[in-house]
């Protein structure tokens, strides 16, 4: 992960956690729906590592939100 984008990764992680909790899903349930490992969801939520666009698209689809909503800072 490029350090200068750390805040954007943090925003991504916070948004994933927000929509996941809003839908009453655990990280494990989201990972299963998205077809990714639970550790990938966890690491993305805490901005521990970068992630691919493919993973963002899979997670967005599993959460039933447009991918851009995971990338924008909410007020």
mmCIF file of C-alpha atoms in Angstrom:
data_model
loop_
_atom_site.group_PDB
_atom_site.id
_atom_site.type_symbol
_atom_site.label_atom_id
_atom_site.label_comp_id
_atom_site.label_asym_id
_atom_site.label_seq_id
_atom_site.Cartn_x
_atom_site.Cartn_y
_atom_site.Cartn_z
ATOM 1 C CA UNK A 1 0.000 0.000 0.000
ATOM 2 C CA UNK A 2 1.276 3.439 -0.903
ATOM 3 C CA UNK A 3 1.533 5.442 2.310
ATOM 4 C CA UNK A 4 0.252 8.682 0.785
ATOM 5 C CA UNK A 5 -3.096 6.949 0.094
ATOM 6 C CA UNK A 6 -3.496 5.686 3.656
ATOM 7 C CA UNK A 7 -6.463 8.004 4.325
ATOM 8 C CA UNK A 8 -8.286 6.756 1.228
ATOM 9 C CA UNK A 9 -7.752 3.159 2.335
ATOM 10 C CA UNK A 10 -9.034 4.090 5.768
ATOM 11 C CA UNK A 11 -12.158 5.622 4.185
ATOM 12 C CA UNK A 12 -12.661 2.451 2.140
ATOM 13 C CA UNK A 13 -12.382 0.301 5.258
ATOM 14 C CA UNK A 14 -14.734 2.455 7.303
ATOM 15 C CA UNK A 15 -17.319 2.402 4.519
ATOM 16 C CA UNK A 16 -17.149 -1.364 4.135
ATOM 17 C CA UNK A 17 -17.602 -1.780 7.891
ATOM 18 C CA UNK A 18 -20.474 0.733 7.891
ATOM 19 C CA UNK A 19 -22.450 -0.993 5.136
ATOM 20 C CA UNK A 20 -21.613 -4.450 6.500
ATOM 21 C CA UNK A 21 -22.935 -3.587 9.963
ATOM 22 C CA UNK A 22 -25.939 -1.789 8.480
ATOM 23 C CA UNK A 23 -26.857 -5.076 6.808
ATOM 24 C CA UNK A 24 -26.266 -7.088 9.973
ATOM 25 C CA UNK A 25 -23.379 -9.085 8.527
ATOM 26 C CA UNK A 26 -20.261 -10.350 10.228
ATOM 27 C CA UNK A 27 -16.944 -10.135 8.432
ATOM 28 C CA UNK A 28 -17.163 -13.869 7.844
ATOM 29 C CA UNK A 29 -20.641 -13.616 6.318
ATOM 30 C CA UNK A 30 -19.575 -10.755 4.052
ATOM 31 C CA UNK A 31 -16.482 -12.659 2.967
ATOM 32 C CA UNK A 32 -18.596 -15.694 2.101
ATOM 33 C CA UNK A 33 -21.084 -13.594 0.098
ATOM 34 C CA UNK A 34 -18.265 -11.822 -1.737
ATOM 35 C CA UNK A 35 -16.204 -14.946 -2.339
ATOM 36 C CA UNK A 36 -13.109 -13.632 -0.570
ATOM 37 C CA UNK A 37 -11.249 -14.668 2.560
ATOM 38 C CA UNK A 38 -12.404 -13.265 5.900
ATOM 39 C CA UNK A 39 -8.878 -12.002 6.529
ATOM 40 C CA UNK A 40 -9.129 -9.918 3.336
ATOM 41 C CA UNK A 41 -12.289 -8.225 4.659
ATOM 42 C CA UNK A 42 -10.663 -7.649 8.051
ATOM 43 C CA UNK A 43 -7.409 -6.257 6.642
ATOM 44 C CA UNK A 44 -9.296 -3.991 4.254
ATOM 45 C CA UNK A 45 -11.580 -2.655 6.983
ATOM 46 C CA UNK A 46 -8.643 -1.687 9.182
ATOM 47 C CA UNK A 47 -6.590 -0.350 6.241
ATOM 48 C CA UNK A 48 -3.842 -2.856 6.986
ATOM 49 C CA UNK A 49 -3.245 -3.589 3.330
ATOM 50 C CA UNK A 50 -4.287 -2.392 -0.095
ATOM 51 C CA UNK A 51 -6.849 -4.274 -2.128
ATOM 52 C CA UNK A 52 -7.683 -4.783 -5.770
ATOM 53 C CA UNK A 53 -10.529 -3.263 -7.710
ATOM 54 C CA UNK A 54 -11.833 -6.792 -8.247
ATOM 55 C CA UNK A 55 -12.147 -7.229 -4.478
ATOM 56 C CA UNK A 56 -13.817 -3.838 -4.092
ATOM 57 C CA UNK A 57 -16.327 -4.784 -6.801
ATOM 58 C CA UNK A 58 -17.026 -8.177 -5.167
ATOM 59 C CA UNK A 59 -17.559 -6.591 -1.754
ATOM 60 C CA UNK A 60 -19.747 -3.826 -3.181
ATOM 61 C CA UNK A 61 -21.898 -6.396 -4.964
ATOM 62 C CA UNK A 62 -22.212 -8.476 -1.783
ATOM 63 C CA UNK A 63 -23.251 -5.338 0.123
ATOM 64 C CA UNK A 64 -25.614 -4.270 -2.666
ATOM 65 C CA UNK A 65 -24.032 -0.820 -3.002
ATOM 66 C CA UNK A 66 -22.414 0.971 -5.905
ATOM 67 C CA UNK A 67 -18.605 0.575 -5.698
ATOM 68 C CA UNK A 68 -18.027 4.338 -5.631
ATOM 69 C CA UNK A 69 -19.919 4.537 -2.320
ATOM 70 C CA UNK A 70 -17.132 2.540 -0.713
ATOM 71 C CA UNK A 71 -14.548 5.070 -1.858
ATOM 72 C CA UNK A 72 -16.126 8.390 -0.955
ATOM 73 C CA UNK A 73 -15.849 10.034 2.415
ATOM 74 C CA UNK A 74 -19.251 10.158 4.091
ATOM 75 C CA UNK A 75 -20.250 13.132 6.226
#
